[in-house]
């Protein structure tokens, strides 16, 4: 099994440490990983802004980069969801179909495909989980509070394997942070208010770190934390799971 | 957006300026959302109920024509006079002609979002008919000359002190009185006089049963019944999508409606109206107002399943932080944002973008409308039909061009990081909406691309 590592554009440019952690973590659990270097972006910012019709070249490029892999894994639920829902090909629809069903967010790949049951990791801190909405309700990484159904959480399942880590309980476990792609600038006032309120929930409940499966949410929350000189740090879940003993 | 009109972002920003109000608005609606969670989780078959309701409504939408005719035939047999209105103008004219016939100059109304959509009050007032909204929240909004900001909780954005002020100004209560019980008592006494003296009463319709020709109106204050029971002319206005096939289906919807709306097991009054009393006239107006057009839009027809419980608004973080009036449409929130562009795409082009697409609305919806998917779909339609701003179109084209080439992307990525590290003020300025209240990420020295090329050259697939 060879995994194609899909590192979304903004992760590549702004959060290389999370990408490195993802790569190392996958290797640590015994997976052969290749990073196709000609990748750019999944096209989500355009599609969510109403310009899905401009994403064909992004789609083609994605297929060119990733068709040969058994699995494609990325440290970003939102981008994975976009690929799963909207990757199309004019010339090879069957291949697009195959790729769509083989693309995984890192946490779901670790729990569902590899069925990882223990990790050698240590992170002795109080951590709050920010549920990315696309991870939660799109990829169903955890049970959402809206449904009348049994609770489960793939991120919690993995974080429970990390030594010393203490999860904090939030007042609103699955509220959106307000990032929302271009929403964060088009609706700046609402977006920031939502982000501030998410941060407050974590602060109030004693988190030292906010983690998430989505760096886009974290980039937004981190921007707010920095601006307000908060001591809380934002860290991608891959970095926690890859932290050494 | 029309020129000069404020869009959702601008109206929301104005609302958010009063942060204390936002916190309390957000908290009040979240509290109701939690009540809804508790109520829904007490019913083991909740998810089955949602599925059943959704399927019943799908059936209704696929056979709307037949159910409407069946309803009309049965209602007529019951003695109800059934009217058909294609749009707001026709609806209002029908109401007016019914009143004129009887020479009625005063009417009491119970809550009906449809008549809000039709701007019935203004229409009648212009023609010398006095209308009073008898639902307390709506009454307050009417006194303050503002539309409702929420379909279930019309004045949820107002503080009790503000309501006290409105009462003082319009009803002559003592200045400074803001105790809810005192104000409610006062309003109730005042409205009792209204009910007793009005000869005509208009209600909305929650459900109309095709099989029996009856309709059901749900309120918590009993104001619909009060009006209807005392009037000699009773009028009901309903959107054509409010039909359900059988009386047996009512149980499904009544269980879902109140729990989703307020967390109550059932609305205090679920009143069935089937035939006029002796000496009373009963009219029912079936209104299209864009419904059949929406039915024809494949991607959006599901929005007609809505039973107007308001749960999607209470759960929507954007709605909670920005207030219902920021949607500049009768129906606000997520469902409003998918209904509004059907009525006027240009005027409401901003609404489908007033969402993070978090998906909470779709999962809270008792009839399983895929609201957030429809918001996404509307965005595509709005752009295709040319209602996106030019700057956005150019920006998106530039983005598509950059991202379609790995070389231009990597060059720009390097440039972006260089800018962040060396001249942050180029991006950290007031023209950058990100920077206004958030810091930009620290630009790392090298991208992952560069790191990987250095550290993993053996697996790297370079060009
Ligand atoms: S869309 Fe669904 S949740 Fe929203 S008001 Fe309608 S029925 Fe209720």
XYZ file of C-alpha atoms and ligand atoms in Angstrom:
716
model
C 0.000 0.000 0.000
C 1.351 3.382 -0.975
C -0.260 6.514 0.276
C -0.207 9.727 -1.714
C 0.251 12.627 0.669
C -2.043 15.487 -0.153
C -0.881 18.704 1.483
C -3.384 21.489 0.857
C -2.004 24.752 -0.512
C -2.223 26.838 2.641
C -0.748 24.045 4.781
C 2.150 23.762 2.390
C 2.812 27.503 2.482
C 2.014 28.406 6.092
C 2.052 25.265 8.215
C 4.847 23.020 6.933
C 5.380 21.653 10.469
C 1.910 20.075 10.409
C 2.609 18.554 7.012
C 5.924 17.184 8.285
C 4.187 15.733 11.338
C 1.612 14.072 9.101
C 4.314 12.522 6.961
C 6.315 11.320 9.948
C 3.264 9.988 11.734
C 2.185 7.955 8.735
C 5.682 6.534 8.455
C 5.758 5.828 12.157
C 2.688 3.638 11.823
C 4.343 1.801 8.972
C 2.868 3.343 5.874
C 4.807 4.032 2.706
C 4.154 7.656 1.802
C 4.901 9.626 -1.318
C 4.387 13.328 -1.772
C 3.660 14.256 -5.380
C 5.301 17.646 -5.620
C 3.253 19.085 -8.442
C 0.124 19.529 -6.357
C -1.431 22.912 -5.686
C -4.948 23.212 -4.308
C -8.140 21.170 -4.347
C -10.195 24.079 -5.679
C -12.429 24.449 -2.654
C -12.020 28.228 -2.189
C -13.374 28.743 -5.689
C -16.137 26.174 -5.458
C -17.460 27.431 -2.135
C -17.508 30.951 -3.518
C -19.779 29.854 -6.346
C -17.070 29.324 -8.940
C -17.068 25.572 -9.155
C -17.024 25.947 -12.927
C -13.474 27.293 -12.688
C -12.127 24.253 -10.871
C -11.708 21.840 -13.750
C -7.965 22.455 -14.060
C -7.483 21.960 -10.330
C -9.402 18.714 -10.621
C -7.322 17.535 -13.559
C -4.135 18.396 -11.743
C -5.317 16.568 -8.659
C -6.049 13.459 -10.694
C -2.721 13.711 -12.454
C -0.969 13.830 -9.082
C -2.959 11.242 -7.215
C -4.523 8.659 -9.519
C -1.784 6.144 -9.047
C -2.231 5.774 -5.291
C -4.203 3.239 -3.301
C -5.047 5.904 -0.761
C -4.730 9.641 -0.612
C -4.377 11.191 2.848
C -4.446 14.827 3.924
C -4.255 16.704 7.235
C -7.305 18.794 6.366
C -10.898 17.585 6.633
C -12.277 20.454 4.669
C -10.147 19.864 1.570
C -10.774 16.134 1.753
C -14.499 16.734 1.884
C -14.299 18.985 -1.129
C -12.461 16.351 -3.136
C -14.898 13.665 -1.986
C -17.908 15.685 -3.017
C -16.785 17.682 -6.006
C -13.831 16.112 -7.803
C -14.936 15.481 -11.371
C -13.228 14.664 -14.603
C -14.511 15.367 -18.077
C -12.238 12.753 -19.632
C -12.090 9.966 -17.065
C -15.118 10.011 -14.770
C -14.458 6.465 -13.539
C -11.013 7.434 -12.305
C -12.379 10.532 -10.601
C -14.897 8.296 -8.927
C -12.187 5.958 -7.667
C -10.052 8.818 -6.359
C -13.045 10.396 -4.633
C -13.672 7.262 -2.660
C -10.014 6.756 -1.747
C -9.261 10.126 -0.281
C -9.072 10.268 3.517
C -8.584 12.810 6.219
C -5.615 11.790 8.406
C -7.598 10.869 11.528
C -10.153 8.792 9.674
C -7.373 7.044 7.786
C -5.658 6.151 11.051
C -8.834 4.914 12.733
C -10.831 3.419 9.856
C -8.241 2.091 7.443
C -5.191 1.381 9.587
C -7.236 0.752 12.745
C -4.442 2.129 14.877
C -4.844 1.035 18.488
C -1.787 2.537 20.087
C 0.597 5.363 19.450
C 3.884 6.113 21.057
C 3.169 9.729 21.787
C 3.256 12.044 24.759
C 1.765 15.489 25.114
C 1.328 16.423 28.779
C -1.102 19.293 28.339
C -4.742 20.263 28.618
C -6.191 20.184 25.165
C -9.516 21.350 23.761
C -10.749 19.892 20.493
C -12.142 22.260 17.949
C -14.402 20.125 15.783
C -14.036 21.210 12.207
C -17.564 21.292 10.781
C -16.463 19.684 7.551
C -14.805 16.937 9.537
C -17.719 16.543 11.905
C -20.776 16.801 9.699
C -19.142 16.240 6.334
C -16.803 13.339 7.021
C -18.607 12.255 10.178
C -15.461 12.044 12.282
C -17.556 12.318 15.430
C -21.204 12.333 16.449
C -22.809 15.737 16.072
C -24.937 17.117 18.886
C -27.882 17.729 16.547
C -28.599 14.059 16.023
C -30.269 11.656 18.398
C -27.614 8.959 18.095
C -24.861 7.296 20.070
C -21.767 9.379 20.685
C -18.384 8.545 19.157
C -15.308 10.506 18.182
C -12.386 9.437 16.040
C -10.138 12.308 17.130
C -10.846 11.512 20.799
C -10.150 7.843 20.162
C -6.671 8.773 18.937
C -5.988 11.507 21.461
C -6.781 9.069 24.263
C -3.714 7.107 23.166
C -1.455 10.081 23.869
C 0.299 9.914 27.191
C -0.238 12.798 29.570
C -2.841 14.481 27.447
C -5.918 15.754 29.205
C -8.967 16.658 27.161
C -11.066 19.561 28.357
C -14.859 19.566 28.084
C -16.298 22.502 26.201
C -19.670 24.173 26.767
C -20.469 23.877 23.072
C -18.630 20.839 21.798
C -19.343 21.256 18.108
C -19.982 24.892 17.367
C -18.517 26.317 14.157
C -15.532 28.656 14.560
C -16.581 30.960 11.750
C -13.707 30.411 9.336
C -15.806 29.207 6.405
C -13.287 29.821 3.582
C -13.905 33.181 1.911
C -16.601 33.766 4.557
C -13.807 34.765 6.947
C -13.124 37.905 4.926
C -16.471 38.493 3.201
C -18.280 38.387 6.553
C -15.389 39.582 8.670
C -17.456 40.824 11.618
C -19.491 37.629 12.074
C -16.496 35.424 11.418
C -14.368 37.111 14.068
C -17.177 37.139 16.622
C -17.689 33.417 16.098
C -13.953 32.798 16.417
C -13.684 34.883 19.574
C -16.523 32.946 21.159
C -14.910 29.616 20.278
C -11.673 30.771 21.852
C -13.527 31.871 24.995
C -15.099 28.441 25.374
C -11.618 26.879 25.361
C -10.122 29.503 27.668
C -12.947 29.263 30.142
C -12.573 25.497 30.353
C -8.855 25.605 30.955
C -7.366 24.491 27.637
C -3.670 25.171 27.039
C -3.906 24.034 23.444
C -6.643 24.037 20.843
C -6.339 21.228 18.377
C -8.288 20.296 15.277
C -8.232 18.126 12.190
C -8.464 21.293 10.109
C -5.704 23.834 9.887
C -8.002 26.358 8.288
C -10.060 26.591 11.480
C -6.847 26.708 13.482
C -5.356 29.474 11.315
C -8.431 31.576 12.066
C -8.445 30.809 15.796
C -4.688 31.307 16.017
C -5.044 34.712 14.365
C -7.492 35.697 17.082
C -5.376 34.180 19.888
C -2.276 36.056 18.676
C -4.051 39.330 18.316
C -5.384 39.061 21.837
C -2.019 37.952 23.211
C -3.510 34.765 24.574
C -1.270 32.109 26.045
C -3.279 29.343 24.391
C -1.673 27.770 21.361
C -3.251 26.241 18.286
C -1.766 22.961 17.153
C -2.786 20.519 14.462
C -3.747 17.058 15.699
C -0.960 15.463 13.639
C 1.604 17.345 15.691
C 0.135 16.024 18.934
C -0.129 12.470 17.665
C 3.434 12.676 16.378
C 4.895 14.226 19.509
C 7.601 12.068 21.000
C 7.733 10.311 24.305
C -27.540 43.411 -4.294
C -29.378 46.534 -5.229
C -27.434 49.764 -5.155
C -27.500 51.527 -1.838
C -28.960 48.545 -0.028
C -26.922 47.122 2.798
C -25.963 43.498 2.443
C -25.906 40.865 5.155
C -22.255 41.494 6.029
C -22.819 45.211 6.596
C -26.055 44.753 8.539
C -24.441 42.017 10.627
C -21.491 44.238 11.418
C -23.840 46.923 12.707
C -25.605 44.348 14.920
C -22.290 43.004 16.222
C -21.155 46.490 17.244
C -23.365 46.043 20.279
C -21.454 43.027 21.534
C -23.385 42.680 24.748
C -26.603 42.350 22.763
C -25.033 39.746 20.492
C -23.882 37.680 23.460
C -27.274 37.663 24.948
C -29.072 37.032 21.607
C -26.671 34.176 20.931
C -27.156 32.808 24.429
C -30.960 32.956 24.313
C -31.128 31.099 21.009
C -28.534 28.563 22.081
C -30.557 27.932 25.213
C -33.546 27.077 22.997
C -31.354 24.911 20.798
C -30.334 23.006 23.962
C -33.948 22.633 25.028
C -34.592 21.207 21.574
C -31.704 18.771 22.011
C -33.031 17.545 25.323
C -36.600 17.203 24.017
C -35.533 15.398 20.854
C -33.320 13.015 22.782
C -36.196 11.941 24.984
C -37.851 10.313 22.007
C -36.018 7.162 20.922
C -37.659 7.237 17.500
C -36.692 10.864 16.825
C -34.537 10.161 13.776
C -37.234 7.853 12.372
C -39.790 10.592 12.848
C -37.601 13.001 10.891
C -37.208 10.487 8.130
C -40.958 9.837 8.040
C -41.784 13.531 7.957
C -39.286 14.069 5.179
C -40.811 11.278 3.118
C -44.362 12.492 3.649
C -43.287 15.915 2.460
C -41.483 14.446 -0.542
C -44.698 12.712 -1.459
C -46.606 15.969 -1.031
C -44.221 17.847 -3.296
C -44.429 15.181 -5.976
C -48.231 15.215 -5.939
C -48.945 18.752 -4.875
C -51.461 19.400 -7.607
C -53.625 16.425 -6.641
C -53.483 17.059 -2.901
C -54.415 20.693 -3.366
C -57.457 19.805 -5.442
C -58.455 17.125 -2.956
C -58.109 19.629 -0.141
C -60.103 22.245 -2.000
C -62.928 19.780 -2.694
C -63.120 18.600 0.925
C -62.785 22.043 2.440
C -65.540 23.329 0.160
C -67.773 20.440 1.226
C -67.089 21.463 4.834
C -68.352 24.928 4.045
C -65.010 26.727 3.772
C -64.711 29.190 0.880
C -61.439 28.391 -0.872
C -59.568 31.042 -2.856
C -56.415 30.785 -4.961
C -53.774 33.492 -5.148
C -50.794 33.455 -7.468
C -48.882 36.209 -5.697
C -48.926 38.710 -2.844
C -51.018 41.227 -4.744
C -53.739 38.679 -5.441
C -53.681 37.429 -1.862
C -54.011 40.904 -0.410
C -56.784 41.828 -2.835
C -58.743 38.732 -1.820
C -58.449 39.558 1.888
C -59.490 43.125 1.224
C -62.498 42.134 -0.876
C -63.717 39.740 1.835
C -63.537 42.531 4.417
C -65.053 45.105 2.083
C -67.980 42.830 1.369
C -68.889 42.917 5.048
C -67.855 46.502 5.505
C -65.243 45.490 8.090
C -62.630 48.109 8.974
C -60.742 46.296 11.725
C -59.117 42.902 11.737
C -57.119 40.900 14.233
C -54.350 38.700 12.935
C -52.518 35.823 14.511
C -48.980 35.050 13.522
C -48.546 34.327 9.855
C -45.213 34.647 8.084
C -46.998 34.370 4.757
C -48.928 37.586 5.304
C -45.614 39.189 6.288
C -44.207 38.025 2.969
C -47.233 39.569 1.269
C -46.940 42.831 3.267
C -50.636 42.503 4.008
C -50.655 44.930 6.931
C -49.359 47.847 4.876
C -51.754 46.994 2.072
C -54.788 46.992 4.331
C -53.753 50.029 6.351
C -53.408 51.995 3.090
C -57.013 51.061 2.359
C -58.312 52.154 5.684
C -58.383 48.770 7.416
C -56.801 48.597 10.827
C -54.861 45.374 11.501
C -53.459 44.220 14.799
C -50.991 41.375 15.168
C -52.124 39.469 18.223
C -49.063 37.300 18.819
C -47.226 39.165 21.561
C -43.843 39.225 19.858
C -45.325 40.258 16.547
C -47.410 42.869 18.295
C -44.279 44.407 19.770
C -42.606 44.372 16.358
C -45.664 45.997 14.827
C -45.700 48.748 17.461
C -42.028 49.362 16.756
C -42.632 49.357 13.013
C -40.119 46.587 12.414
C -40.597 43.206 10.725
C -40.194 40.032 12.844
C -36.569 38.961 13.186
C -37.326 35.285 13.810
C -40.200 33.136 12.581
C -40.983 31.700 16.014
C -39.559 34.401 18.301
C -40.307 37.628 16.416
C -38.664 40.092 18.818
C -35.904 37.912 20.268
C -33.385 40.650 19.357
C -34.995 43.162 21.719
C -34.092 43.705 25.357
C -36.912 43.850 27.893
C -36.013 47.468 28.643
C -36.515 48.312 24.984
C -39.876 46.578 25.026
C -40.842 48.536 28.148
C -39.948 51.720 26.295
C -42.094 50.723 23.295
C -45.025 49.958 25.583
C -44.590 53.246 27.354
C -44.542 55.140 24.083
C -47.426 53.372 22.368
C -49.609 51.960 25.100
C -48.978 54.362 27.909
C -47.455 52.023 30.479
C -45.395 53.707 33.145
C -41.914 54.758 32.063
C -39.131 52.425 33.126
C -41.357 49.378 33.615
C -39.661 46.418 31.964
C -40.799 43.458 34.015
C -41.963 40.849 31.456
C -44.937 39.664 33.544
C -46.270 43.176 34.044
C -45.841 44.009 30.373
C -47.423 40.740 29.225
C -50.409 41.276 31.502
C -50.848 44.740 30.160
C -50.625 43.567 26.557
C -53.044 40.769 27.251
C -55.652 43.124 28.670
C -55.201 45.394 25.716
C -55.469 42.521 23.224
C -58.586 41.132 24.905
C -60.335 44.358 23.963
C -59.090 43.896 20.454
C -60.374 40.327 20.215
C -63.802 41.273 21.512
C -64.287 44.140 19.108
C -62.889 42.699 15.869
C -65.393 41.169 13.496
C -62.723 39.570 11.306
C -59.768 37.379 12.279
C -56.974 36.100 10.078
C -54.727 33.194 10.977
C -51.874 31.399 9.311
C -51.969 27.664 8.679
C -49.445 25.135 9.961
C -50.923 22.058 8.341
C -53.834 21.528 5.979
C -55.128 17.976 5.644
C -56.060 16.991 2.085
C -58.060 13.969 3.191
C -60.430 15.925 5.458
C -60.321 19.507 4.236
C -59.415 20.806 7.696
C -56.458 22.846 8.842
C -54.404 23.128 12.006
C -52.979 26.249 13.586
C -50.351 25.998 16.326
C -49.759 28.785 18.828
C -48.547 29.035 22.383
C -50.651 32.006 23.335
C -54.043 30.838 22.115
C -54.389 34.073 20.226
C -55.372 32.431 16.952
C -58.279 30.669 18.659
C -59.316 33.758 20.527
C -59.540 35.728 17.297
C -61.190 32.949 15.333
C -63.785 32.105 17.960
C -65.002 35.629 18.399
C -65.064 36.699 14.776
C -67.868 36.524 12.277
C -65.414 36.266 9.388
C -62.475 33.954 9.713
C -59.727 33.987 7.096
C -56.803 31.572 6.842
C -53.829 32.258 4.573
C -51.630 29.349 3.654
C -48.728 28.673 1.326
C -49.584 25.800 -1.000
C -46.746 23.696 0.445
C -48.488 23.400 3.813
C -50.623 20.467 2.657
C -50.251 17.043 4.227
C -52.090 14.039 2.796
C -53.780 12.484 5.829
C -54.948 13.300 9.290
C -52.876 10.376 10.552
C -49.741 12.281 9.462
C -50.473 15.104 11.853
C -49.033 13.126 14.759
C -45.665 13.012 13.051
C -45.530 16.727 12.390
C -46.999 17.949 15.664
C -44.450 15.909 17.604
C -41.615 17.320 15.541
C -42.751 20.927 15.292
C -42.887 22.000 18.919
C -39.828 20.058 19.981
C -37.786 21.525 17.152
C -39.118 25.026 17.674
C -38.911 25.503 21.431
C -38.197 22.138 23.021
C -41.813 21.780 24.161
C -43.467 18.374 23.688
C -46.326 20.099 21.906
C -47.484 23.643 21.265
C -49.955 24.760 23.904
C -52.729 25.172 21.350
C -52.926 22.990 18.262
C -56.332 24.006 17.001
C -58.182 22.158 14.277
C -60.514 24.192 12.087
C -62.864 22.295 9.864
C -66.080 24.190 9.257
C -67.599 27.568 10.065
C -69.819 27.961 13.119
C -73.415 28.932 12.601
C -73.511 32.441 11.244
C -69.772 32.550 10.637
C -67.994 32.783 7.308
C -64.769 30.903 6.819
C -62.316 31.638 3.999
C -59.073 29.973 3.123
C -56.611 31.409 0.639
C -54.129 29.099 -1.060
C -51.115 31.170 -1.997
C -48.406 30.291 -4.488
C -46.034 33.270 -4.188
C -43.039 31.647 -5.849
C -43.644 28.165 -4.438
C -44.385 26.536 -7.784
C -41.313 28.151 -9.298
C -39.178 26.756 -6.474
C -40.820 23.371 -6.999
C -39.508 23.500 -10.548
C -35.922 24.164 -9.441
C -34.693 20.619 -8.925
C -31.848 21.542 -6.566
C -34.060 23.704 -4.374
C -37.480 22.089 -4.312
C -36.710 20.395 -1.017
C -36.804 23.786 0.668
C -40.611 23.601 0.360
C -40.697 20.814 2.926
C -40.106 23.434 5.622
C -42.590 23.448 8.524
C -41.256 26.775 9.843
C -40.045 25.546 13.213
C -37.072 27.915 13.314
C -34.654 25.254 14.564
C -32.206 26.024 11.756
C -32.073 29.630 12.912
C -31.482 28.734 16.553
C -28.663 26.416 15.636
C -27.073 28.660 13.024
C -24.064 30.448 14.532
C -24.232 33.107 11.832
C -27.862 33.834 12.616
C -27.203 33.881 16.350
C -24.386 36.392 15.949
C -25.905 38.567 13.257
C -29.610 38.784 14.141
C -32.583 38.029 11.932
C -32.987 41.511 10.515
C -29.535 41.331 8.902
C -31.067 38.913 6.374
C -33.307 41.707 5.023
C -35.956 39.131 4.172
C -39.185 37.992 5.870
C -37.782 34.541 6.521
C -34.289 34.927 7.936
C -31.584 32.410 8.721
C -30.515 29.364 6.741
C -33.945 28.471 5.366
C -34.638 32.101 4.472
C -31.349 32.222 2.601
C -32.465 29.411 0.306
C -36.052 30.625 -0.098
C -35.220 34.276 -0.759
C -33.192 34.004 -3.990
C -36.133 32.200 -5.553
C -38.272 35.291 -5.000
C -35.681 37.838 -6.118
C -32.224 36.606 -6.971
C -30.686 40.025 -7.408
C -31.931 41.429 -4.148
C -30.948 38.333 -2.182
C -27.723 37.386 -3.947
C -25.789 37.949 -0.714
C -27.808 35.573 1.476
C -26.501 32.166 0.346
C -23.019 33.512 1.148
C -24.021 34.402 4.724
C -23.052 30.936 5.914
C -19.949 28.971 6.763
C -21.633 25.837 5.364
C -21.136 24.207 8.751
C -24.108 21.931 8.085
C -25.738 22.174 11.497
C -28.985 23.451 9.953
C -29.463 20.385 7.760
C -29.002 18.050 10.705
C -31.283 19.888 13.065
C -34.064 20.221 10.492
C -37.041 18.023 11.449
C -37.916 17.392 7.814
C -34.297 16.854 6.726
C -33.945 19.670 4.234
C -30.381 19.645 2.899
C -30.120 23.346 3.653
C -26.360 23.759 3.519
C -26.076 21.883 0.238
C -28.691 24.179 -1.210
C -26.738 27.205 0.010
C -23.748 25.846 -1.890
C -25.890 25.257 -4.981
C -27.361 28.770 -4.851
C -23.859 30.198 -4.832
C -23.154 28.424 -8.091
C -26.418 29.671 -9.623
C -25.930 33.241 -8.438
C -22.439 33.403 -9.918
C -23.556 31.763 -13.157
C -26.414 34.213 -13.539
C -24.007 37.114 -13.140
C -24.914 38.395 -9.680
C -21.410 38.140 -8.205
C -19.360 41.318 -7.810
C -16.839 41.938 -10.607
C -13.878 42.104 -8.280
C -14.764 38.679 -6.972
C -15.040 37.268 -10.490
C -11.599 38.622 -11.400
C -10.111 37.387 -8.160
C -11.479 33.907 -8.666
C -10.207 33.784 -12.235
C -6.737 34.784 -11.058
C -6.911 32.124 -8.364
C -7.971 29.460 -10.842
C -5.085 30.420 -13.111
C -2.505 30.321 -10.322
C -3.700 27.033 -8.934
C -3.854 25.297 -12.263
C -0.065 25.592 -12.653
C 2.327 24.161 -10.068
C 5.067 26.588 -11.150
C 3.062 29.776 -10.806
C 1.626 28.453 -7.554
C 5.007 27.751 -6.046
C 6.373 31.132 -7.161
C 3.411 32.925 -5.643
C 3.609 30.859 -2.470
C 7.244 31.888 -2.031
C 6.338 35.493 -2.720
C 3.518 35.296 -0.183
C 5.772 33.935 2.541
C 8.430 36.493 1.719
C 5.917 39.286 2.051
C 4.655 37.950 5.372
C 8.170 37.719 6.787
C 9.723 40.836 5.400
C 7.064 43.402 4.820
C 4.112 42.290 6.953
C 2.539 45.750 6.775
C 1.895 45.072 3.078
C -0.744 42.573 4.143
C -1.260 43.686 7.717
C -3.178 46.814 6.932
C -6.717 48.016 7.144
C -7.516 46.999 3.591
C -7.066 43.396 4.585
C -10.251 42.226 6.318
C -8.401 39.263 7.770
C -6.010 41.567 9.596
C -8.637 43.857 11.121
C -9.115 41.675 14.196
C -6.813 38.712 13.527
C -3.105 38.294 13.001
C -1.745 36.673 9.875
C 0.051 33.344 10.282
C 3.812 33.665 10.786
C 5.354 33.019 7.421
C 7.570 29.946 7.822
C 11.030 30.076 6.248
C 10.298 27.330 3.823
C 7.235 25.626 2.474
C 6.615 21.941 2.942
C 7.511 21.547 -0.743
C 10.972 22.916 -0.096
C 11.438 20.892 3.092
C 10.380 17.703 1.337
C 12.693 18.310 -1.613
C 15.611 18.654 0.799
C 14.789 15.829 3.160
C 13.126 13.248 1.004
C 14.676 13.583 -2.399
C 14.515 9.831 -2.890
C 10.669 9.781 -2.940
C 10.189 13.197 -4.393
C 8.815 13.262 -7.867
C 10.449 16.348 -9.208
C 9.804 17.609 -12.697
S -35.802 24.507 7.297
Fe -36.164 22.848 8.733
S -35.241 23.608 10.634
Fe -35.498 25.396 9.328
S -37.479 26.240 9.869
Fe -37.824 24.834 8.169
S -38.346 22.894 9.095
Fe -37.431 24.128 10.690
